Coordinates of C-alpha atoms in Angstrom, one line a residue:
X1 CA -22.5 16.2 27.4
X2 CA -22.4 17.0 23.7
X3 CA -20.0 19.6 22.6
X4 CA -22.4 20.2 19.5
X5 CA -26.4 20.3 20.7
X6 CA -28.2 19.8 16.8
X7 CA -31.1 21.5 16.6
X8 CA -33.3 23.3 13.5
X9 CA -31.4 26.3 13.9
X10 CA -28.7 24.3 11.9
X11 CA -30.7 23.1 9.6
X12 CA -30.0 24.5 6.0
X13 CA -33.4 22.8 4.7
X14 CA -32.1 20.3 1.8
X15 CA -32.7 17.3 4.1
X16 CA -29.3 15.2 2.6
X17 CA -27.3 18.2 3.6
X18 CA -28.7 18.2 7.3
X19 CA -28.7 14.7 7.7
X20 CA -24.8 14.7 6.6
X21 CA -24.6 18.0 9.0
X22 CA -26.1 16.0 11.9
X23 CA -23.2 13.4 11.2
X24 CA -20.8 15.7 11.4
X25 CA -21.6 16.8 15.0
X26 CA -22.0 13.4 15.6
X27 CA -18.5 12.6 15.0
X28 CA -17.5 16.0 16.6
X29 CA -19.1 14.8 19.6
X30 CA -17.7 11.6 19.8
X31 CA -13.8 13.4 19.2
X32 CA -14.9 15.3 22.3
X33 CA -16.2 12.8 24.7
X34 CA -13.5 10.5 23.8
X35 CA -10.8 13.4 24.4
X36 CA -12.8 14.5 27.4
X37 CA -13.0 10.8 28.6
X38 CA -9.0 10.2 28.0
X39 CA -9.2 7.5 25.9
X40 CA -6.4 6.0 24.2
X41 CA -5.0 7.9 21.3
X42 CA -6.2 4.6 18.6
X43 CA -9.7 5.2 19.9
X44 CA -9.8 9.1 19.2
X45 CA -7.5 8.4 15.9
X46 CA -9.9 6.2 14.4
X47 CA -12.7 8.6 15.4
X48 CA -10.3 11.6 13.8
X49 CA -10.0 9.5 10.5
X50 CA -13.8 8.9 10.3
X51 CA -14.3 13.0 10.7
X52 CA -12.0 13.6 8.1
X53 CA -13.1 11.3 5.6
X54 CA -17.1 11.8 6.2
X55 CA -15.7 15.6 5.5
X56 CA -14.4 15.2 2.4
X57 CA -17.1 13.0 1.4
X58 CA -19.8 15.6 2.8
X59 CA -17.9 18.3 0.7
X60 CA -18.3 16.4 -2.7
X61 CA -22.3 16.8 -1.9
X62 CA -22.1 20.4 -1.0
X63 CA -20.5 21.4 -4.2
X64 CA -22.7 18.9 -6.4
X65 CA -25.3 21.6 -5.2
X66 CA -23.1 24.4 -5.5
X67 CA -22.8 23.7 -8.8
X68 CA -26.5 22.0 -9.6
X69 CA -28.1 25.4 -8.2
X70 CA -25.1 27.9 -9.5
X71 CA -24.1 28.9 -6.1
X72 CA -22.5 32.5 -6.6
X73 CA -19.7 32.0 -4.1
X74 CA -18.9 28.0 -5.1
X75 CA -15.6 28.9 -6.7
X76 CA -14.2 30.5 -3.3
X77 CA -16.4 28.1 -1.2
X78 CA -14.3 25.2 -3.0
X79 CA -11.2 26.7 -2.3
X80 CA -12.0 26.6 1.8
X81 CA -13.4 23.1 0.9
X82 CA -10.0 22.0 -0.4
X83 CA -7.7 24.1 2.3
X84 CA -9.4 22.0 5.3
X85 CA -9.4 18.5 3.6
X86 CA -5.7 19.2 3.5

């Protein structure tokens, strides 16, 4: 059972941002049925590592917008950004 049910209540409207968002849960969900499933710790590392990198990557499109649409708050936004890819 999915940790993370997607549905258009998620949905921000700027369709490369909810298809990235949809990956996201994706890989949360995976995490979580692999944890839930007690797979080896390779299995849910390489799952971690995908998260984490699809992250940073979805962050980099996020603030293109921020900064394409002058996003008032996509100085302090950035700052969160950077604090969790760490």
């Amino acid at each position: 059972m999915a940790l993370v049910n997607w549905d258009d209540s998620l949905s921000i409207g700027i369709s490369e941002i909810d298809m990235q968002h949809k990956k996201l849960v994706d890989l949360i969900n995976k995490l979580n049925d692999a944890m839930k499933s007690g797979k080896s710790k390779d299995v849910m590392g390489t799952i971690f590592n995908e998260l984490i990198n699809y992250t940073a990557t979805h962050f980099k499109t996020e603030e293109k917008y921020f900064d394409q649409y002058k996003y008032e708050s996509s100085e302090a936004h950035k700052i969160e950004h950077a604090k969790l890819v760490k």
